[in-house]
């Protein structure tokens, strides 16, 4: 009796979900961060010229170089000079700015960043783009219908940025 | 309503010019020819101040799949036949130049003979707010030593936009403005008070055109074609088809209709770089022969959901407030006197403002978030992309501008650090700068205040120990807790005066408030011998609350509380 009850009651979807790997909060955050990085990236693909062998010695912008050197006697600096002298990644720059702003007691780059919104977030189905009120149990992605859920399961869920 | 009549129509100091020194200034500005460069994250707007329109040049180096062995620097992309799968080398990271190996060639090309040569003219170049020191060092070095400009000036693009607006509208210096610059890398919201930036209230939203394009690329790739490599094309798709809607839910309902009845769904003809160089929206009932061989992209809710991110970054899981919310927050972090003026002088610039409906939506959101009695005006220039550049002309006409210019001699004698101070402090009031040393000062002052309160100088009221009352971000809280104090005090001291006042009309209440504010300020100043912005703001807020609640509690609130 009890066994049959267990088999009869409850939705199949939930039972199936029990078997699935569920991503915890920290991992979801990591995935979210990866998505944000992707949205900030300049390119998705690799440099199409990466396989070309270009000699670095070859001046690439000759016309400009000639033109300016005729005007002035000052030393021409190669691009590499600036790149080398002022090579700092963004995080280093932000850290420097923070130190400087503390010394000068002014707001810094990070200070003016907007805080969290007071408004509740809206949820859009990741598959079709309409309002999606359900969460994927595994990864937390939103979807709106069984159909979209199935698409999501077949395509994106746990398939990338794990 | 009341402030309209109060706001001074005749201003003593006009930023643009007063009648007296028009001729001399005109002569000066005529003699001054300068190169103005708005160095954006995606495009550079460059030209001389006498030009009508700037040249708009992509601020990047591009590599095409079709043409190997060749780089397309800036404007040269026009020569590229096949722009599919363009690979971008962008000089900026989050709006700040970090890749000099890219920026330098772009500038070299830009200042070359046939585009926009410097020719020993003064140069004005924009930089983002809080441009990092190392970037400024490099810019100084490049411009003074490599390009040998005779004099240089750097300022924020929002400065120029403000100056342009102030000039066009003959704005008095006392009229505060809020500039919203929504560009490729980010969106800045910066209030200008008395002609200066009020940077304590500046806000940055890390949503820009780049993020929107990448998001659109991502969802199209998931739903239709894989266009992950087609940033250039998808950016055009975004520009051509996306718009900002008034109400998302209604728009989504419309978009959910079958395609035959749906007014939102559009077919976009993708460029093939053979017959079609730039894509376009397909006309509903016309079928072109040309189009048959082309790929067609069907856009439905993508058209308005993508720009929604500007207003609700939480849609893509960003923990950040939207543009309208941030603007309101920024307005409320400004001194109370200027808030109404800020609300009626909102200027939106930057490429994202070109989304149809952007202005209307921003207005609607601001209108619902700001007090009913305030006038809200959002001004969208005819070309929001070049508006800041055009402000360069206004900058040159500032009477003290020449003294701000940094000459090569200055650079050589004084060094980068000093001239950067000059650039960075441009349009920042020195006194306000002192105020910006808030964080440590605030705390000490607050402690001081606390001590004063405990010695019951403020009257009979009991102490409110919550630290939130001094926190400008938590205003409501502060108002609530503070009003308790003030009500107690004033209810006892001048209840008569206030009773009579509660009957009188709005305007007199306003003026009364002002008097009260002054009084409050003075008393505090004398007590503390230190005027401090935050305390003032708080007292403003609390007094507003006080007048409101007086109608409810004419005999003081002590008994109710």
Coordinates of N, CA, C and O in Angstrom, one line a residue, chain B residues 53-147:
Chain B
X53 N 30.2 69.7 -37.7 CA 30.0 68.4 -37.2 C 31.4 67.8 -37.0 O 32.2 68.0 -37.8
X54 N 31.5 66.9 -36.0 CA 32.8 66.2 -35.9 C 32.8 65.0 -36.8 O 31.8 64.6 -37.3
X55 N 34.0 64.5 -37.0 CA 34.1 63.2 -37.7 C 33.9 62.2 -36.6 O 34.4 62.3 -35.5
X56 N 33.2 61.1 -37.0 CA 33.0 60.0 -36.1 C 33.8 58.9 -36.6 O 33.6 58.4 -37.7
X57 N 34.8 58.5 -35.8 CA 35.8 57.4 -36.2 C 35.7 56.3 -35.2 O 35.8 56.5 -34.0
X58 N 35.6 55.1 -35.7 CA 35.6 54.0 -34.7 C 37.0 54.0 -33.9 O 38.0 54.1 -34.5
X59 N 36.8 53.8 -32.6 CA 38.0 53.8 -31.8 C 38.5 52.4 -31.6 O 38.4 51.8 -30.5
X60 N 38.9 51.8 -32.7 CA 39.4 50.4 -32.6 C 40.1 50.0 -33.8 O 40.1 50.7 -34.9
X61 N 40.8 48.9 -33.7 CA 41.5 48.3 -34.9 C 40.7 47.0 -35.2 O 40.3 46.3 -34.3
X62 N 40.4 46.8 -36.4 CA 39.6 45.7 -36.8 C 40.3 44.8 -37.7 O 41.1 45.2 -38.6
X63 N 40.0 43.5 -37.6 CA 40.6 42.5 -38.5 C 39.5 41.8 -39.2 O 38.6 41.3 -38.5
X64 N 39.6 41.7 -40.4 CA 38.5 41.0 -41.2 C 39.0 39.6 -41.6 O 40.2 39.4 -41.8
X65 N 38.1 38.7 -41.7 CA 38.4 37.4 -42.1 C 38.8 37.4 -43.6 O 39.7 36.6 -44.0
X66 N 38.1 38.2 -44.3 CA 38.4 38.2 -45.8 C 39.7 38.7 -46.2 O 40.3 38.3 -47.1
X67 N 40.1 39.8 -45.5 CA 41.4 40.4 -45.9 C 42.4 40.1 -44.8 O 42.5 40.8 -43.8
X68 N 43.2 39.2 -45.1 CA 44.3 38.9 -44.2 C 45.4 39.8 -44.5 O 45.4 40.6 -45.5
X69 N 46.3 39.8 -43.6 CA 47.5 40.7 -43.8 C 47.2 42.2 -43.7 O 47.9 43.0 -44.1
X70 N 46.0 42.5 -43.3 CA 45.7 43.9 -43.2 C 44.9 44.2 -42.0 O 44.0 43.5 -41.6
X71 N 45.2 45.3 -41.4 CA 44.4 45.8 -40.2 C 43.6 47.0 -40.7 O 44.1 47.8 -41.5
X72 N 42.5 47.1 -40.1 CA 41.7 48.3 -40.4 C 41.7 49.2 -39.2 O 41.1 48.8 -38.2
X73 N 42.3 50.3 -39.3 CA 42.5 51.2 -38.2 C 41.4 52.3 -38.3 O 41.4 53.0 -39.3
X74 N 40.6 52.4 -37.2 CA 39.6 53.5 -37.2 C 38.8 53.6 -38.4 O 38.1 52.6 -38.8
X75 N 38.9 54.7 -39.1 CA 38.1 55.0 -40.3 C 38.3 54.0 -41.5 O 37.4 53.9 -42.3
X76 N 39.4 53.4 -41.5 CA 39.7 52.5 -42.6 C 38.7 51.4 -42.8 O 38.7 50.8 -43.9
X77 N 37.9 51.2 -41.8 CA 36.9 50.1 -42.0 C 36.0 50.3 -43.1 O 35.5 49.4 -43.7
X78 N 35.9 51.6 -43.5 CA 35.0 51.9 -44.7 C 35.6 51.2 -46.0 O 34.8 51.0 -46.9
X79 N 36.9 50.9 -45.9 CA 37.5 50.3 -47.1 C 37.3 48.8 -47.1 O 37.6 48.1 -48.1
X80 N 36.8 48.3 -46.0 CA 36.7 46.8 -45.9 C 35.4 46.4 -46.6 O 34.3 46.9 -46.4
X81 N 35.6 45.4 -47.5 CA 34.4 45.0 -48.3 C 33.5 44.0 -47.5 O 32.3 44.2 -47.5
X82 N 34.2 43.1 -46.8 CA 33.4 42.1 -46.1 C 33.6 42.2 -44.6 O 34.6 41.9 -44.1
X83 N 32.6 42.7 -44.0 CA 32.7 43.0 -42.5 C 32.1 41.8 -41.7 O 31.7 42.0 -40.6
X84 N 32.0 40.7 -42.3 CA 31.5 39.6 -41.5 C 32.7 39.0 -40.6 O 33.8 39.0 -41.1
X85 N 32.3 38.7 -39.4 CA 33.3 38.1 -38.5 C 34.5 39.0 -38.2 O 35.6 38.6 -38.0
X86 N 34.1 40.3 -38.1 CA 35.2 41.3 -37.8 C 35.7 41.0 -36.4 O 34.9 40.7 -35.4
X87 N 37.0 41.1 -36.2 CA 37.6 40.9 -34.9 C 38.0 42.3 -34.4 O 38.7 43.0 -35.1
X88 N 37.6 42.6 -33.2 CA 37.8 43.9 -32.7 C 39.0 44.0 -31.8 O 39.1 43.1 -30.9
X89 N 39.8 45.0 -31.9 CA 40.8 45.3 -30.9 C 40.4 46.6 -30.4 O 40.5 47.6 -31.0
X90 N 39.9 46.6 -29.1 CA 39.5 47.9 -28.6 C 40.5 48.4 -27.6 O 41.0 47.6 -26.8
X91 N 40.7 49.7 -27.6 CA 41.7 50.2 -26.7 C 41.2 50.3 -25.2 O 42.0 50.3 -24.3
X92 N 39.9 50.3 -25.1 CA 39.4 50.6 -23.7 C 38.9 49.3 -23.1 O 38.3 48.5 -23.7
X93 N 39.1 49.3 -21.8 CA 38.5 48.2 -21.0 C 37.6 48.9 -20.0 O 38.1 49.8 -19.3
X94 N 36.4 48.6 -20.0 CA 35.4 49.3 -19.2 C 35.5 50.8 -19.3 O 35.3 51.6 -18.3
X95 N 35.8 51.3 -20.5 CA 35.8 52.7 -20.7 C 37.1 53.4 -20.5 O 37.3 54.6 -20.8
X96 N 38.1 52.7 -19.9 CA 39.4 53.3 -19.6 C 40.4 52.7 -20.5 O 40.5 51.4 -20.7
X97 N 41.3 53.5 -21.0 CA 42.3 53.0 -22.0 C 43.3 52.1 -21.3 O 44.0 52.6 -20.4
X98 N 43.4 50.9 -21.7 CA 44.4 50.1 -21.1 C 45.3 49.5 -22.2 O 46.4 48.9 -21.9
X99 N 44.8 49.5 -23.4 CA 45.6 48.9 -24.5 C 46.2 50.0 -25.4 O 45.6 50.4 -26.4
X100 N 47.4 50.4 -25.0 CA 48.0 51.5 -25.7 C 48.4 51.0 -27.1 O 48.5 51.8 -28.0
X101 N 48.7 49.8 -27.2 CA 49.1 49.3 -28.5 C 48.0 49.4 -29.5 O 48.2 49.3 -30.7
X102 N 46.8 49.6 -29.0 CA 45.7 49.8 -30.0 C 45.4 51.3 -30.1 O 45.2 51.8 -31.2
X103 N 45.3 51.9 -28.9 CA 45.0 53.4 -28.9 C 45.9 54.2 -29.7 O 45.5 55.1 -30.5
X104 N 47.2 53.9 -29.6 CA 48.2 54.7 -30.3 C 48.1 54.7 -31.8 O 48.0 55.8 -32.4
X105 N 48.0 53.5 -32.4 CA 47.8 53.5 -33.9 C 46.5 54.2 -34.3 O 46.5 54.9 -35.3
X106 N 45.5 54.1 -33.5 CA 44.2 54.8 -33.9 C 44.4 56.3 -33.9 O 44.0 57.0 -34.8
X107 N 45.1 56.7 -32.8 CA 45.4 58.2 -32.8 C 46.3 58.6 -33.9 O 46.1 59.7 -34.5
X108 N 47.3 57.8 -34.1 CA 48.2 58.1 -35.2 C 47.5 58.3 -36.5 O 47.7 59.2 -37.2
X109 N 46.6 57.4 -36.7 CA 45.8 57.5 -38.0 C 44.9 58.7 -38.0 O 44.8 59.4 -39.0
X110 N 44.3 58.9 -36.8 CA 43.4 60.1 -36.7 C 44.1 61.4 -36.9 O 43.6 62.3 -37.6
X111 N 45.3 61.5 -36.3 CA 46.0 62.8 -36.4 C 46.9 62.8 -37.6 O 47.7 63.7 -37.8
X112 N 46.7 61.9 -38.4 CA 47.5 61.8 -39.7 C 47.1 63.0 -40.6 O 46.1 63.6 -40.4
X113 N 47.9 63.1 -41.7 CA 47.7 64.2 -42.6 C 46.3 64.4 -43.1 O 45.7 65.4 -43.2
X114 N 45.7 63.2 -43.5 CA 44.4 63.3 -44.2 C 43.2 63.2 -43.4 O 42.1 63.2 -43.9
X115 N 43.3 63.0 -42.1 CA 42.1 62.9 -41.3 C 41.8 64.2 -40.5 O 40.9 64.9 -40.7
X116 N 42.7 64.3 -39.5 CA 42.4 65.5 -38.6 C 43.7 65.9 -38.0 O 44.0 65.7 -36.8
X117 N 44.6 66.5 -38.7 CA 45.9 66.8 -38.2 C 45.9 67.9 -37.1 O 45.0 68.7 -37.1
X118 N 46.8 67.8 -36.2 CA 46.8 68.7 -35.0 C 47.4 70.0 -35.4 O 46.8 71.1 -35.0
X119 N 48.4 70.0 -36.2 CA 49.0 71.3 -36.8 C 49.2 72.3 -35.7 O 48.8 73.5 -35.8
X120 N 49.8 71.9 -34.6 CA 50.2 72.9 -33.6 C 49.0 73.7 -33.0 O 49.1 74.9 -32.8
X121 N 47.9 73.1 -32.9 CA 46.7 73.8 -32.3 C 46.5 73.2 -30.9 O 46.8 72.1 -30.6
X122 N 45.9 74.0 -30.1 CA 45.5 73.5 -28.8 C 44.6 72.3 -28.9 O 43.8 72.3 -29.8
X123 N 44.7 71.4 -28.0 CA 43.9 70.2 -28.1 C 43.1 70.0 -26.9 O 43.6 70.1 -25.8
X124 N 41.8 69.6 -27.1 CA 41.0 69.3 -25.9 C 40.6 67.8 -26.1 O 40.1 67.5 -27.2
X125 N 40.8 67.0 -25.1 CA 40.4 65.6 -25.2 C 39.6 65.2 -24.0 O 39.9 65.7 -22.9
X126 N 38.7 64.4 -24.2 CA 37.9 64.0 -23.1 C 38.5 62.7 -22.4 O 39.2 61.9 -23.1
X127 N 38.1 62.6 -21.2 CA 38.5 61.4 -20.4 C 37.4 61.1 -19.5 O 36.6 61.9 -19.1
X128 N 37.2 59.8 -19.2 CA 36.1 59.4 -18.3 C 36.3 60.0 -16.9 O 37.5 60.3 -16.5
X129 N 35.3 60.0 -16.1 CA 35.4 60.5 -14.7 C 36.4 59.6 -14.0 O 36.3 58.3 -14.2
X130 N 37.2 60.1 -13.1 CA 38.2 59.4 -12.4 C 39.1 58.6 -13.3 O 39.5 57.5 -13.1
X131 N 39.5 59.3 -14.4 CA 40.5 58.6 -15.2 C 41.7 58.3 -14.4 O 42.2 59.1 -13.6
X132 N 42.2 57.1 -14.6 CA 43.3 56.6 -13.7 C 44.6 57.4 -14.0 O 44.9 57.8 -15.1
X133 N 45.4 57.5 -13.0 CA 46.6 58.4 -13.1 C 47.6 57.9 -14.1 O 48.1 58.6 -14.9
X134 N 47.8 56.6 -14.2 CA 48.7 56.0 -15.1 C 48.2 56.3 -16.6 O 49.1 56.5 -17.4
X135 N 46.9 56.3 -16.8 CA 46.4 56.5 -18.1 C 46.7 58.0 -18.4 O 47.1 58.3 -19.6
X136 N 46.5 58.9 -17.5 CA 46.7 60.3 -17.7 C 48.2 60.6 -18.0 O 48.5 61.4 -18.8
X137 N 49.0 59.9 -17.3 CA 50.5 60.0 -17.5 C 50.8 59.7 -19.0 O 51.5 60.5 -19.6
X138 N 50.2 58.6 -19.4 CA 50.5 58.2 -20.8 C 49.9 59.2 -21.8 O 50.6 59.5 -22.8
X139 N 48.7 59.7 -21.5 CA 48.2 60.6 -22.4 C 49.0 61.9 -22.5 O 49.3 62.4 -23.6
X140 N 49.4 62.3 -21.3 CA 50.3 63.5 -21.3 C 51.5 63.3 -22.2 O 51.9 64.1 -23.0
X141 N 52.1 62.1 -22.0 CA 53.4 61.9 -22.7 C 53.1 61.8 -24.2 O 53.9 62.4 -25.0
X142 N 52.1 61.1 -24.6 CA 51.8 61.0 -26.0 C 51.5 62.3 -26.6 O 52.1 62.7 -27.6
X143 N 50.7 63.1 -26.0 CA 50.3 64.4 -26.6 C 51.4 65.4 -26.6 O 51.6 66.1 -27.6
X144 N 52.1 65.5 -25.5 CA 53.1 66.6 -25.4 C 54.4 66.2 -26.1 O 55.0 67.0 -26.8
X145 N 54.8 64.9 -25.9 CA 56.1 64.6 -26.4 C 56.0 64.0 -27.8 O 56.9 64.2 -28.6
X146 N 54.9 63.3 -28.1 CA 54.9 62.6 -29.4 C 54.2 63.5 -30.4 O 54.7 63.8 -31.5
X147 N 53.0 64.0 -30.1 CA 52.3 64.8 -31.0 C 52.7 66.3 -30.9 O 52.3 67.1 -31.7

